[in-house]
PDB file of C-alpha atoms in Angstrom:
ATOM      1  CA  UNK A   1      -0.011  -0.034   0.119  1.00 38.00           C
ATOM      2  CA  UNK A   2       2.722   2.590   1.024  1.00 39.00           C
ATOM      3  CA  UNK A   3       4.418   1.525  -2.354  1.00 44.00           C
ATOM      4  CA  UNK A   4       1.478   2.120  -4.400  1.00 41.00           C
ATOM      5  CA  UNK A   5       0.775   5.656  -2.902  1.00 40.00           C
ATOM      6  CA  UNK A   6       4.439   7.053  -2.999  1.00 41.00           C
ATOM      7  CA  UNK A   7       4.914   5.776  -6.653  1.00 43.00           C
ATOM      8  CA  UNK A   8       2.112   8.186  -8.146  1.00 45.00           C
ATOM      9  CA  UNK A   9       3.688  11.098  -5.815  1.00 45.00           C
ATOM     10  CA  UNK A  10       7.287  10.446  -7.442  1.00 45.00           C
ATOM     11  CA  UNK A  11       5.634  10.419 -10.852  1.00 46.00           C
ATOM     12  CA  UNK A  12       3.940  13.691 -10.344  1.00 47.00           C
ATOM     13  CA  UNK A  13       7.508  15.098  -9.022  1.00 48.00           C
ATOM     14  CA  UNK A  14       8.957  13.791 -12.189  1.00 46.00           C
ATOM     15  CA  UNK A  15       6.208  15.329 -14.615  1.00 45.00           C
ATOM     16  CA  UNK A  16       6.198  18.801 -13.120  1.00 51.00           C
ATOM     17  CA  UNK A  17       9.455  19.967 -14.513  1.00 57.00           C
ATOM     18  CA  UNK A  18       8.488  18.537 -17.800  1.00 55.00           C
ATOM     19  CA  UNK A  19       5.441  20.313 -17.892  1.00 62.00           C
ATOM     20  CA  UNK A  20       6.982  23.406 -16.744  1.00 63.00           C
ATOM     21  CA  UNK A  21       9.400  23.440 -19.782  1.00 64.00           C
ATOM     22  CA  UNK A  22       6.567  22.382 -21.910  1.00 64.00           C
ATOM     23  CA  UNK A  23       4.506  25.342 -20.976  1.00 68.00           C
ATOM     24  CA  UNK A  24       7.321  27.417 -21.196  1.00 70.00           C
ATOM     25  CA  UNK A  25       8.259  26.407 -24.577  1.00 69.00           C
ATOM     26  CA  UNK A  26       4.655  27.075 -25.858  1.00 70.00           C
ATOM     27  CA  UNK A  27       4.512  30.650 -24.327  1.00 75.00           C
ATOM     28  CA  UNK A  28       7.724  31.236 -26.045  1.00 80.00           C
ATOM     29  CA  UNK A  29       6.462  30.053 -29.530  1.00 78.00           C
ATOM     30  CA  UNK A  30       3.445  32.461 -29.071  1.00 80.00           C
ATOM     31  CA  UNK A  31       5.428  35.494 -28.306  1.00 84.00           C
ATOM     32  CA  UNK A  32       8.199  34.359 -31.231  1.00 88.00           C
ATOM     33  CA  UNK A  33       5.187  34.104 -33.731  1.00 86.00           C
ATOM     34  CA  UNK A  34       3.757  37.304 -32.622  1.00 86.00           C
ATOM     35  CA  UNK A  35       7.073  39.055 -33.027  1.00 91.00           C
ATOM     36  CA  UNK A  36       7.572  37.459 -36.335  1.00 91.00           C
ATOM     37  CA  UNK A  37       4.241  38.990 -37.398  1.00 90.00           C
ATOM     38  CA  UNK A  38       4.614  42.407 -36.472  1.00 91.00           C
ATOM     39  CA  UNK A  39       8.329  42.685 -37.991  1.00 94.00           C
ATOM     40  CA  UNK A  40       6.425  43.244 -41.097  1.00 94.00           C
ATOM     41  CA  UNK A  41       4.932  46.641 -39.494  1.00 93.00           C
ATOM     42  CA  UNK A  42       8.540  47.653 -37.988  1.00 94.00           C
ATOM     43  CA  UNK A  43      10.323  46.755 -41.387  1.00 95.00           C
ATOM     44  CA  UNK A  44       7.444  49.093 -43.149  1.00 94.00           C
ATOM     45  CA  UNK A  45       8.282  51.936 -40.767  1.00 93.00           C
ATOM     46  CA  UNK A  46      12.016  51.374 -40.880  1.00 93.00           C
ATOM     47  CA  UNK A  47      11.916  51.584 -44.789  1.00 92.00           C
ATOM     48  CA  UNK A  48       9.534  54.550 -45.060  1.00 87.00           C
ATOM     49  CA  UNK A  49       9.299  54.411 -48.833  1.00 85.00           C
ATOM     50  CA  UNK A  50      13.065  53.778 -49.448  1.00 93.00           C
ATOM     51  CA  UNK A  51      12.215  50.766 -51.310  1.00 96.00           C
ATOM     52  CA  UNK A  52       8.915  51.259 -53.436  1.00 96.00           C
ATOM     53  CA  UNK A  53       6.191  49.831 -51.885  1.00 96.00           C
ATOM     54  CA  UNK A  54       4.617  47.678 -54.610  1.00 97.00           C
ATOM     55  CA  UNK A  55       7.991  46.196 -55.357  1.00 97.00           C
ATOM     56  CA  UNK A  56       8.454  45.308 -51.905  1.00 97.00           C
ATOM     57  CA  UNK A  57       5.122  43.716 -51.633  1.00 97.00           C
ATOM     58  CA  UNK A  58       5.430  41.740 -54.946  1.00 97.00           C
ATOM     59  CA  UNK A  59       8.683  40.308 -53.956  1.00 97.00           C
ATOM     60  CA  UNK A  60       7.784  39.675 -50.499  1.00 97.00           C
ATOM     61  CA  UNK A  61       4.657  37.770 -51.698  1.00 97.00           C
ATOM     62  CA  UNK A  62       6.416  35.705 -54.404  1.00 97.00           C
ATOM     63  CA  UNK A  63       9.196  34.616 -51.774  1.00 97.00           C
ATOM     64  CA  UNK A  64       6.365  33.360 -49.303  1.00 96.00           C
ATOM     65  CA  UNK A  65       4.544  31.662 -52.581  1.00 96.00           C
ATOM     66  CA  UNK A  66       7.704  29.908 -53.549  1.00 96.00           C
ATOM     67  CA  UNK A  67       8.618  29.215 -49.701  1.00 95.00           C
ATOM     68  CA  UNK A  68       5.415  27.669 -49.073  1.00 94.00           C
ATOM     69  CA  UNK A  69       4.920  25.961 -52.379  1.00 93.00           C
ATOM     70  CA  UNK A  70       5.951  22.349 -51.208  1.00 92.00           C
ATOM     71  CA  UNK A  71       2.908  22.290 -49.058  1.00 89.00           C
ATOM     72  CA  UNK A  72       0.749  23.256 -52.151  1.00 86.00           C
ATOM     73  CA  UNK A  73       2.427  20.704 -54.296  1.00 86.00           C
ATOM     74  CA  UNK A  74       2.181  18.061 -51.735  1.00 82.00           C
ATOM     75  CA  UNK A  75      -1.456  18.601 -51.880  1.00 75.00           C
ATOM     76  CA  UNK A  76      -1.790  18.510 -55.571  1.00 73.00           C
ATOM     77  CA  UNK A  77       0.187  15.327 -55.762  1.00 69.00           C
ATOM     78  CA  UNK A  78      -1.777  13.328 -53.153  1.00 66.00           C
ATOM     79  CA  UNK A  79      -3.533  10.398 -54.866  1.00 49.00           C
ATOM     80  CA  UNK A  80      -7.049  11.271 -53.085  1.00 49.00           C
ATOM     81  CA  UNK A  81      -6.920  14.725 -54.351  1.00 52.00           C
ATOM     82  CA  UNK A  82      -9.958  14.948 -56.607  1.00 50.00           C
ATOM     83  CA  UNK A  83     -11.961  18.296 -55.728  1.00 59.00           C
ATOM     84  CA  UNK A  84     -11.595  21.000 -58.307  1.00 63.00           C
ATOM     85  CA  UNK A  85     -10.305  24.314 -56.991  1.00 68.00           C
ATOM     86  CA  UNK A  86     -12.539  27.199 -57.228  1.00 77.00           C
ATOM     87  CA  UNK A  87     -10.456  29.941 -58.580  1.00 84.00           C
ATOM     88  CA  UNK A  88     -12.549  33.048 -57.905  1.00 87.00           C
ATOM     89  CA  UNK A  89     -12.615  32.781 -54.014  1.00 89.00           C
ATOM     90  CA  UNK A  90      -8.855  32.124 -53.946  1.00 90.00           C
ATOM     91  CA  UNK A  91      -8.362  35.061 -56.053  1.00 93.00           C
ATOM     92  CA  UNK A  92     -10.694  37.190 -54.213  1.00 94.00           C
ATOM     93  CA  UNK A  93      -9.002  36.123 -50.757  1.00 92.00           C
ATOM     94  CA  UNK A  94      -5.559  36.874 -52.106  1.00 94.00           C
ATOM     95  CA  UNK A  95      -6.487  40.185 -53.576  1.00 96.00           C
ATOM     96  CA  UNK A  96      -7.997  41.375 -50.192  1.00 95.00           C
ATOM     97  CA  UNK A  97      -5.394  40.028 -47.819  1.00 93.00           C
ATOM     98  CA  UNK A  98      -2.156  40.449 -50.008  1.00 95.00           C
ATOM     99  CA  UNK A  99      -2.842  43.216 -52.310  1.00 96.00           C
ATOM    100  CA  UNK A 100      -4.897  45.397 -50.131  1.00 95.00           C
ATOM    101  CA  UNK A 101      -3.010  44.574 -47.143  1.00 93.00           C
ATOM    102  CA  UNK A 102       0.492  44.738 -48.980  1.00 93.00           C
ATOM    103  CA  UNK A 103       1.707  47.825 -50.198  1.00 95.00           C
ATOM    104  CA  UNK A 104      -0.724  49.849 -48.816  1.00 96.00           C
ATOM    105  CA  UNK A 105       0.844  49.005 -45.499  1.00 95.00           C
ATOM    106  CA  UNK A 106       4.164  50.123 -46.751  1.00 96.00           C
ATOM    107  CA  UNK A 107       2.631  53.285 -48.200  1.00 95.00           C
ATOM    108  CA  UNK A 108       0.982  54.188 -44.756  1.00 94.00           C
ATOM    109  CA  UNK A 109       4.136  53.533 -42.649  1.00 93.00           C
ATOM    110  CA  UNK A 110       5.920  56.565 -44.355  1.00 92.00           C
ATOM    111  CA  UNK A 111       3.515  58.820 -42.414  1.00 90.00           C
ATOM    112  CA  UNK A 112       2.195  56.814 -39.499  1.00 89.00           C
ATOM    113  CA  UNK A 113       3.966  54.729 -36.778  1.00 89.00           C
ATOM    114  CA  UNK A 114       4.400  50.857 -36.483  1.00 90.00           C
ATOM    115  CA  UNK A 115       2.189  51.096 -33.259  1.00 89.00           C
ATOM    116  CA  UNK A 116      -0.661  52.746 -35.075  1.00 89.00           C
ATOM    117  CA  UNK A 117      -0.505  50.162 -37.832  1.00 91.00           C
ATOM    118  CA  UNK A 118      -0.576  47.175 -35.322  1.00 89.00           C
ATOM    119  CA  UNK A 119      -3.604  48.499 -33.499  1.00 88.00           C
ATOM    120  CA  UNK A 120      -5.619  49.397 -36.295  1.00 90.00           C
ATOM    121  CA  UNK A 121      -4.813  45.920 -37.745  1.00 89.00           C
ATOM    122  CA  UNK A 122      -5.901  44.530 -34.475  1.00 85.00           C
ATOM    123  CA  UNK A 123      -9.511  45.689 -35.099  1.00 86.00           C
ATOM    124  CA  UNK A 124      -9.764  43.172 -37.583  1.00 86.00           C
ATOM    125  CA  UNK A 125     -11.523  40.489 -35.344  1.00 83.00           C
ATOM    126  CA  UNK A 126     -14.259  43.035 -34.682  1.00 85.00           C
ATOM    127  CA  UNK A 127     -14.844  43.667 -38.273  1.00 87.00           C
ATOM    128  CA  UNK A 128     -15.014  39.919 -38.910  1.00 84.00           C
ATOM    129  CA  UNK A 129     -17.439  39.521 -36.076  1.00 83.00           C
ATOM    130  CA  UNK A 130     -19.800  42.348 -37.427  1.00 85.00           C
ATOM    131  CA  UNK A 131     -19.860  40.969 -40.991  1.00 86.00           C
ATOM    132  CA  UNK A 132     -20.802  37.531 -39.762  1.00 82.00           C
ATOM    133  CA  UNK A 133     -23.529  39.188 -37.938  1.00 83.00           C
ATOM    134  CA  UNK A 134     -24.852  41.141 -40.487  1.00 84.00           C
ATOM    135  CA  UNK A 135     -24.625  37.947 -42.750  1.00 80.00           C
ATOM    136  CA  UNK A 136     -26.501  35.861 -39.919  1.00 78.00           C
ATOM    137  CA  UNK A 137     -23.628  33.605 -39.481  1.00 75.00           C
ATOM    138  CA  UNK A 138     -22.971  34.989 -35.660  1.00 74.00           C
ATOM    139  CA  UNK A 139     -25.116  36.121 -32.813  1.00 78.00           C
ATOM    140  CA  UNK A 140     -23.836  39.250 -30.962  1.00 78.00           C
ATOM    141  CA  UNK A 141     -24.682  39.435 -27.155  1.00 82.00           C
ATOM    142  CA  UNK A 142     -24.705  42.491 -24.998  1.00 83.00           C
ATOM    143  CA  UNK A 143     -20.752  42.137 -24.018  1.00 83.00           C
ATOM    144  CA  UNK A 144     -19.971  41.749 -27.485  1.00 81.00           C
ATOM    145  CA  UNK A 145     -21.610  44.897 -28.685  1.00 83.00           C
ATOM    146  CA  UNK A 146     -19.915  46.562 -25.691  1.00 87.00           C
ATOM    147  CA  UNK A 147     -16.715  45.297 -27.099  1.00 83.00           C
ATOM    148  CA  UNK A 148     -17.500  46.728 -30.446  1.00 83.00           C
ATOM    149  CA  UNK A 149     -18.258  49.917 -29.069  1.00 86.00           C
ATOM    150  CA  UNK A 150     -14.932  49.978 -26.974  1.00 86.00           C
ATOM    151  CA  UNK A 151     -12.768  48.655 -29.812  1.00 84.00           C
ATOM    152  CA  UNK A 152     -14.262  51.483 -32.363  1.00 83.00           C
ATOM    153  CA  UNK A 153     -14.005  54.089 -29.543  1.00 86.00           C
ATOM    154  CA  UNK A 154     -10.205  53.058 -29.089  1.00 84.00           C
ATOM    155  CA  UNK A 155      -9.615  53.325 -33.164  1.00 83.00           C
ATOM    156  CA  UNK A 156     -11.195  56.805 -33.231  1.00 82.00           C
ATOM    157  CA  UNK A 157      -8.821  57.844 -30.266  1.00 80.00           C
ATOM    158  CA  UNK A 158      -5.842  56.615 -32.043  1.00 81.00           C
ATOM    159  CA  UNK A 159      -6.749  57.839 -35.478  1.00 77.00           C
ATOM    160  CA  UNK A 160      -7.965  61.432 -34.254  1.00 75.00           C
ATOM    161  CA  UNK A 161      -4.794  61.408 -31.956  1.00 69.00           C
ATOM    162  CA  UNK A 162      -7.286  62.157 -29.129  1.00 51.00           C
ATOM    163  CA  UNK A 163      -7.742  65.729 -30.754  1.00 46.00           C
ATOM    164  CA  UNK A 164      -4.242  66.680 -30.169  1.00 47.00           C
ATOM    165  CA  UNK A 165      -1.814  68.654 -32.269  1.00 45.00           C
ATOM    166  CA  UNK A 166      -1.082  65.545 -34.519  1.00 47.00           C
ATOM    167  CA  UNK A 167      -4.983  66.088 -35.598  1.00 43.00           C
ATOM    168  CA  UNK A 168      -3.827  68.843 -38.082  1.00 45.00           C
ATOM    169  CA  UNK A 169      -1.200  66.522 -39.707  1.00 71.00           C
ATOM    170  CA  UNK A 170      -3.043  65.264 -42.688  1.00 80.00           C
ATOM    171  CA  UNK A 171      -0.624  62.990 -43.956  1.00 84.00           C
ATOM    172  CA  UNK A 172      -0.584  60.882 -40.796  1.00 85.00           C
ATOM    173  CA  UNK A 173      -4.596  61.043 -40.755  1.00 86.00           C
ATOM    174  CA  UNK A 174      -4.643  59.747 -44.121  1.00 90.00           C
ATOM    175  CA  UNK A 175      -1.998  56.926 -43.541  1.00 91.00           C
ATOM    176  CA  UNK A 176      -4.105  55.839 -40.863  1.00 90.00           C
ATOM    177  CA  UNK A 177      -7.347  55.753 -42.939  1.00 91.00           C
ATOM    178  CA  UNK A 178      -5.199  53.874 -45.559  1.00 94.00           C
ATOM    179  CA  UNK A 179      -4.561  51.358 -42.662  1.00 93.00           C
ATOM    180  CA  UNK A 180      -8.159  51.218 -41.902  1.00 93.00           C
ATOM    181  CA  UNK A 181      -8.828  50.158 -45.557  1.00 95.00           C
ATOM    182  CA  UNK A 182      -6.027  47.552 -45.379  1.00 95.00           C
ATOM    183  CA  UNK A 183      -7.536  46.074 -42.170  1.00 92.00           C
ATOM    184  CA  UNK A 184     -10.806  45.711 -43.860  1.00 93.00           C
ATOM    185  CA  UNK A 185      -9.102  43.723 -46.512  1.00 94.00           C
ATOM    186  CA  UNK A 186      -7.483  41.614 -43.985  1.00 92.00           C
ATOM    187  CA  UNK A 187     -11.014  41.232 -42.579  1.00 89.00           C
ATOM    188  CA  UNK A 188     -12.476  39.824 -45.808  1.00 90.00           C
ATOM    189  CA  UNK A 189      -9.359  37.519 -46.378  1.00 91.00           C
ATOM    190  CA  UNK A 190      -9.878  36.200 -42.955  1.00 86.00           C
ATOM    191  CA  UNK A 191     -13.648  35.613 -43.880  1.00 87.00           C
ATOM    192  CA  UNK A 192     -12.765  33.946 -47.317  1.00 87.00           C
ATOM    193  CA  UNK A 193      -9.357  31.948 -46.519  1.00 85.00           C
ATOM    194  CA  UNK A 194     -10.923  28.886 -45.239  1.00 80.00           C
ATOM    195  CA  UNK A 195     -13.761  28.881 -47.726  1.00 82.00           C
ATOM    196  CA  UNK A 196     -10.987  29.172 -50.774  1.00 83.00           C
ATOM    197  CA  UNK A 197      -9.627  25.588 -51.308  1.00 77.00           C
ATOM    198  CA  UNK A 198     -10.944  24.243 -47.813  1.00 79.00           C
ATOM    199  CA  UNK A 199      -9.657  20.929 -48.919  1.00 81.00           C
ATOM    200  CA  UNK A 200      -6.064  22.650 -49.092  1.00 84.00           C
ATOM    201  CA  UNK A 201      -3.676  22.772 -45.938  1.00 86.00           C
ATOM    202  CA  UNK A 202      -3.447  26.109 -44.568  1.00 87.00           C
ATOM    203  CA  UNK A 203      -0.046  26.885 -45.708  1.00 91.00           C
ATOM    204  CA  UNK A 204      -0.927  25.447 -49.152  1.00 90.00           C
ATOM    205  CA  UNK A 205      -3.563  27.985 -49.227  1.00 90.00           C
ATOM    206  CA  UNK A 206      -1.213  30.830 -48.220  1.00 93.00           C
ATOM    207  CA  UNK A 207       0.882  29.840 -51.020  1.00 94.00           C
ATOM    208  CA  UNK A 208      -1.911  30.447 -53.355  1.00 93.00           C
ATOM    209  CA  UNK A 209      -3.069  33.659 -51.929  1.00 94.00           C
ATOM    210  CA  UNK A 210       0.782  34.925 -51.909  1.00 96.00           C
ATOM    211  CA  UNK A 211       1.008  34.029 -55.522  1.00 96.00           C
ATOM    212  CA  UNK A 212      -2.085  36.363 -56.340  1.00 96.00           C
ATOM    213  CA  UNK A 213      -0.782  38.959 -54.151  1.00 96.00           C
ATOM    214  CA  UNK A 214       2.463  38.930 -55.862  1.00 97.00           C
ATOM    215  CA  UNK A 215       0.867  39.039 -59.308  1.00 97.00           C
ATOM    216  CA  UNK A 216      -1.646  41.860 -58.687  1.00 97.00           C
ATOM    217  CA  UNK A 217       1.217  43.801 -57.450  1.00 97.00           C
ATOM    218  CA  UNK A 218       3.321  43.081 -60.269  1.00 97.00           C
ATOM    219  CA  UNK A 219       2.040  45.820 -62.923  1.00 97.00           C
ATOM    220  CA  UNK A 220       2.646  48.780 -60.183  1.00 97.00           C
ATOM    221  CA  UNK A 221       6.058  46.916 -59.554  1.00 97.00           C
ATOM    222  CA  UNK A 222       7.287  46.921 -63.021  1.00 97.00           C
ATOM    223  CA  UNK A 223       6.415  50.788 -63.200  1.00 97.00           C
ATOM    224  CA  UNK A 224       8.431  51.217 -60.056  1.00 97.00           C
ATOM    225  CA  UNK A 225      11.170  49.411 -61.438  1.00 96.00           C
ATOM    226  CA  UNK A 226      11.316  51.490 -64.593  1.00 96.00           C
ATOM    227  CA  UNK A 227      10.787  54.936 -62.863  1.00 96.00           C
ATOM    228  CA  UNK A 228      13.247  54.188 -60.051  1.00 95.00           C
ATOM    229  CA  UNK A 229      15.434  51.172 -60.932  1.00 96.00           C
ATOM    230  CA  UNK A 230      18.176  52.402 -58.261  1.00 96.00           C
ATOM    231  CA  UNK A 231      15.783  51.844 -55.511  1.00 95.00           C
ATOM    232  CA  UNK A 232      14.201  48.542 -56.669  1.00 96.00           C
ATOM    233  CA  UNK A 233      17.454  46.718 -57.685  1.00 95.00           C
ATOM    234  CA  UNK A 234      20.071  47.198 -54.816  1.00 94.00           C
ATOM    235  CA  UNK A 235      21.617  45.209 -52.022  1.00 95.00           C
ATOM    236  CA  UNK A 236      19.650  46.973 -49.387  1.00 94.00           C
ATOM    237  CA  UNK A 237      16.497  46.192 -51.371  1.00 95.00           C
ATOM    238  CA  UNK A 238      17.382  42.472 -51.525  1.00 96.00           C
ATOM    239  CA  UNK A 239      17.972  42.452 -47.781  1.00 95.00           C
ATOM    240  CA  UNK A 240      14.269  43.934 -47.419  1.00 96.00           C
ATOM    241  CA  UNK A 241      12.959  41.516 -49.802  1.00 97.00           C
ATOM    242  CA  UNK A 242      14.306  38.582 -48.126  1.00 96.00           C
ATOM    243  CA  UNK A 243      13.606  39.625 -44.539  1.00 96.00           C
ATOM    244  CA  UNK A 244      10.138  40.476 -45.554  1.00 96.00           C
ATOM    245  CA  UNK A 245       9.259  37.176 -47.330  1.00 96.00           C
ATOM    246  CA  UNK A 246      11.053  35.037 -44.679  1.00 96.00           C
ATOM    247  CA  UNK A 247      10.578  36.474 -41.117  1.00 95.00           C
ATOM    248  CA  UNK A 248       6.906  38.133 -41.134  1.00 94.00           C
ATOM    249  CA  UNK A 249       6.168  35.540 -44.194  1.00 94.00           C
ATOM    250  CA  UNK A 250       7.519  31.935 -44.145  1.00 94.00           C
ATOM    251  CA  UNK A 251       8.380  32.011 -40.452  1.00 93.00           C
ATOM    252  CA  UNK A 252       5.010  33.758 -39.101  1.00 91.00           C
ATOM    253  CA  UNK A 253       2.573  31.634 -41.123  1.00 90.00           C
ATOM    254  CA  UNK A 254       4.581  28.481 -40.475  1.00 89.00           C
ATOM    255  CA  UNK A 255       4.655  29.180 -36.883  1.00 87.00           C
ATOM    256  CA  UNK A 256       1.056  30.157 -36.786  1.00 84.00           C
ATOM    257  CA  UNK A 257       0.207  26.798 -38.470  1.00 83.00           C
ATOM    258  CA  UNK A 258       2.201  25.118 -36.107  1.00 81.00           C
ATOM    259  CA  UNK A 259       0.633  26.631 -32.952  1.00 79.00           C
ATOM    260  CA  UNK A 260      -2.819  25.877 -34.389  1.00 75.00           C
ATOM    261  CA  UNK A 261      -1.897  21.941 -34.995  1.00 74.00           C
ATOM    262  CA  UNK A 262      -0.678  21.900 -31.341  1.00 75.00           C
ATOM    263  CA  UNK A 263      -3.042  24.059 -29.581  1.00 71.00           C
ATOM    264  CA  UNK A 264      -6.018  24.513 -31.838  1.00 67.00           C
ATOM    265  CA  UNK A 265      -6.918  27.686 -34.043  1.00 61.00           C
ATOM    266  CA  UNK A 266      -8.771  29.438 -31.081  1.00 60.00           C
ATOM    267  CA  UNK A 267      -5.705  29.284 -28.761  1.00 66.00           C
ATOM    268  CA  UNK A 268      -3.397  30.282 -31.639  1.00 66.00           C
ATOM    269  CA  UNK A 269      -5.538  33.346 -32.205  1.00 66.00           C
ATOM    270  CA  UNK A 270      -4.238  34.472 -28.816  1.00 68.00           C
ATOM    271  CA  UNK A 271      -1.322  35.667 -30.720  1.00 74.00           C
ATOM    272  CA  UNK A 272      -3.246  38.515 -31.492  1.00 72.00           C
ATOM    273  CA  UNK A 273      -3.374  40.140 -28.173  1.00 73.00           C
ATOM    274  CA  UNK A 274       0.604  39.951 -28.257  1.00 80.00           C
ATOM    275  CA  UNK A 275       0.894  41.563 -31.242  1.00 81.00           C
ATOM    276  CA  UNK A 276       0.374  45.194 -30.323  1.00 84.00           C
ATOM    277  CA  UNK A 277       2.601  44.863 -27.197  1.00 84.00           C
ATOM    278  CA  UNK A 278       5.438  43.563 -29.524  1.00 87.00           C
ATOM    279  CA  UNK A 279       4.787  46.187 -32.083  1.00 88.00           C
ATOM    280  CA  UNK A 280       5.217  48.861 -29.196  1.00 87.00           C
ATOM    281  CA  UNK A 281       8.381  47.081 -27.757  1.00 89.00           C
ATOM    282  CA  UNK A 282      10.152  46.861 -31.072  1.00 91.00           C
ATOM    283  CA  UNK A 283       9.143  50.380 -32.161  1.00 90.00           C
ATOM    284  CA  UNK A 284      10.988  51.709 -28.920  1.00 89.00           C
ATOM    285  CA  UNK A 285      13.824  49.516 -29.204  1.00 91.00           C
ATOM    286  CA  UNK A 286      14.598  49.603 -33.034  1.00 91.00           C
ATOM    287  CA  UNK A 287      12.794  52.520 -34.283  1.00 90.00           C
ATOM    288  CA  UNK A 288      13.123  55.129 -31.162  1.00 90.00           C
ATOM    289  CA  UNK A 289       9.405  55.628 -31.233  1.00 88.00           C
ATOM    290  CA  UNK A 290       7.888  54.763 -27.819  1.00 86.00           C
ATOM    291  CA  UNK A 291       4.216  54.608 -27.312  1.00 85.00           C
ATOM    292  CA  UNK A 292       2.348  57.721 -26.127  1.00 83.00           C
ATOM    293  CA  UNK A 293      -0.678  58.057 -23.904  1.00 82.00           C
ATOM    294  CA  UNK A 294      -2.893  58.019 -26.991  1.00 82.00           C
ATOM    295  CA  UNK A 295      -1.466  54.352 -28.192  1.00 84.00           C
ATOM    296  CA  UNK A 296      -2.085  53.466 -24.329  1.00 85.00           C
ATOM    297  CA  UNK A 297      -5.493  54.441 -23.732  1.00 84.00           C
ATOM    298  CA  UNK A 298      -6.615  53.561 -27.361  1.00 84.00           C
ATOM    299  CA  UNK A 299      -4.874  50.091 -27.372  1.00 84.00           C
ATOM    300  CA  UNK A 300      -6.400  49.300 -24.055  1.00 86.00           C
ATOM    301  CA  UNK A 301      -9.860  50.346 -25.408  1.00 84.00           C
ATOM    302  CA  UNK A 302      -9.256  48.275 -28.670  1.00 83.00           C
ATOM    303  CA  UNK A 303      -7.854  45.195 -26.958  1.00 83.00           C
ATOM    304  CA  UNK A 304     -10.482  45.115 -23.969  1.00 85.00           C
ATOM    305  CA  UNK A 305     -13.084  45.467 -26.898  1.00 83.00           C
ATOM    306  CA  UNK A 306     -11.364  42.316 -28.488  1.00 80.00           C
ATOM    307  CA  UNK A 307     -11.494  40.339 -25.550  1.00 80.00           C
ATOM    308  CA  UNK A 308     -15.153  40.863 -24.980  1.00 80.00           C
ATOM    309  CA  UNK A 309     -16.019  40.027 -28.264  1.00 74.00           C
ATOM    310  CA  UNK A 310     -13.934  36.862 -28.646  1.00 70.00           C
ATOM    311  CA  UNK A 311     -13.858  35.752 -25.141  1.00 69.00           C
ATOM    312  CA  UNK A 312     -16.149  32.643 -25.554  1.00 63.00           C
TER     313      UNK A 312
END
C-alpha cells in the first residue's frame, strides 16, 4: 500500500519539470510568432518608402509563395485529391489579404507609426464579427456589443490622436485611414481564406494567396522598376525583400500553423493580443518611437473590446 501511494507522488514530481518546460516552450512559441508577425510593420516603418512599396510587396509575396509551395505541391500530388479548385474565391482572398494589405501598409508607414499600424490591424476580428453578424452567421450578445463599442472608440482615439496637435497632420490622418482600408481587406481575407480551397492545408492556401498578391502587385512594381531602378535593384532592397518574405512571411505563417496544430486555432489566435505589445516594444527598441498616452489609452480600449468580443 505504501509503495502504491508513493509511486504516483514520485511520478508527479517527475512530470512537473517536464510540464513546466513544455508550458514555457509553448509561451515562447506564441511570443516568437507574434514578434515575427509584427516585424513586417517595423520593417515598413524603417523602410519609410525607401524601397518602392509595390516592389517590396510583390517580391515579398513571391518569396512566400515559393517558400510555402511544397505544401501546395504535396496537396496536388495526393492520390485522393479530386476536388476541383474554385479560383474566384482564391483570387478574391488573395486580392483582399495580400494586395490590399500589402503595399498599402508600406505606403502608410511613411507617415504613421508601427504602433498605429498594429493597433488598427488588431481591429480585424471586430470587423469579422460584425460582418458575420450582418450575414446571419454569428450572434452578438450585450457584452460583444460593448466590446465593439470599446474597440471602435479606441480606434477613433488613435486615428484622431485624441484631438491633439497631430490632428492637423493630414498625412498621418490619411495614412491611418489607408490602414483602416487595409484592415478591412484583411478582414475579408479572414472570412474567405478557409472557404477558398477548404480541402487544401493552411500553408498550401497561403502559398496560393501569396501568388495572387504577387501577381496583382506586379504591374505597379514593374512601373516602379522602370522609374526608379536604383531603388528597386540594390543590395539594401534585396535584404528588405528577403527579410519581409522570410520572417513576417514564411516563419510567421509557418509558426502560426504549428501553434494551430498543437493548441487549436482558437488558442493560436491569442497571438493577436501579443501583437500590439510586441509592436510597441520593437518600435521603441529599433525605431526610437515609444508609445504615447494616445496609444496606451486607445490600445487598452481596442484590446478590451476584442477580448469581450472573442472571450467565449
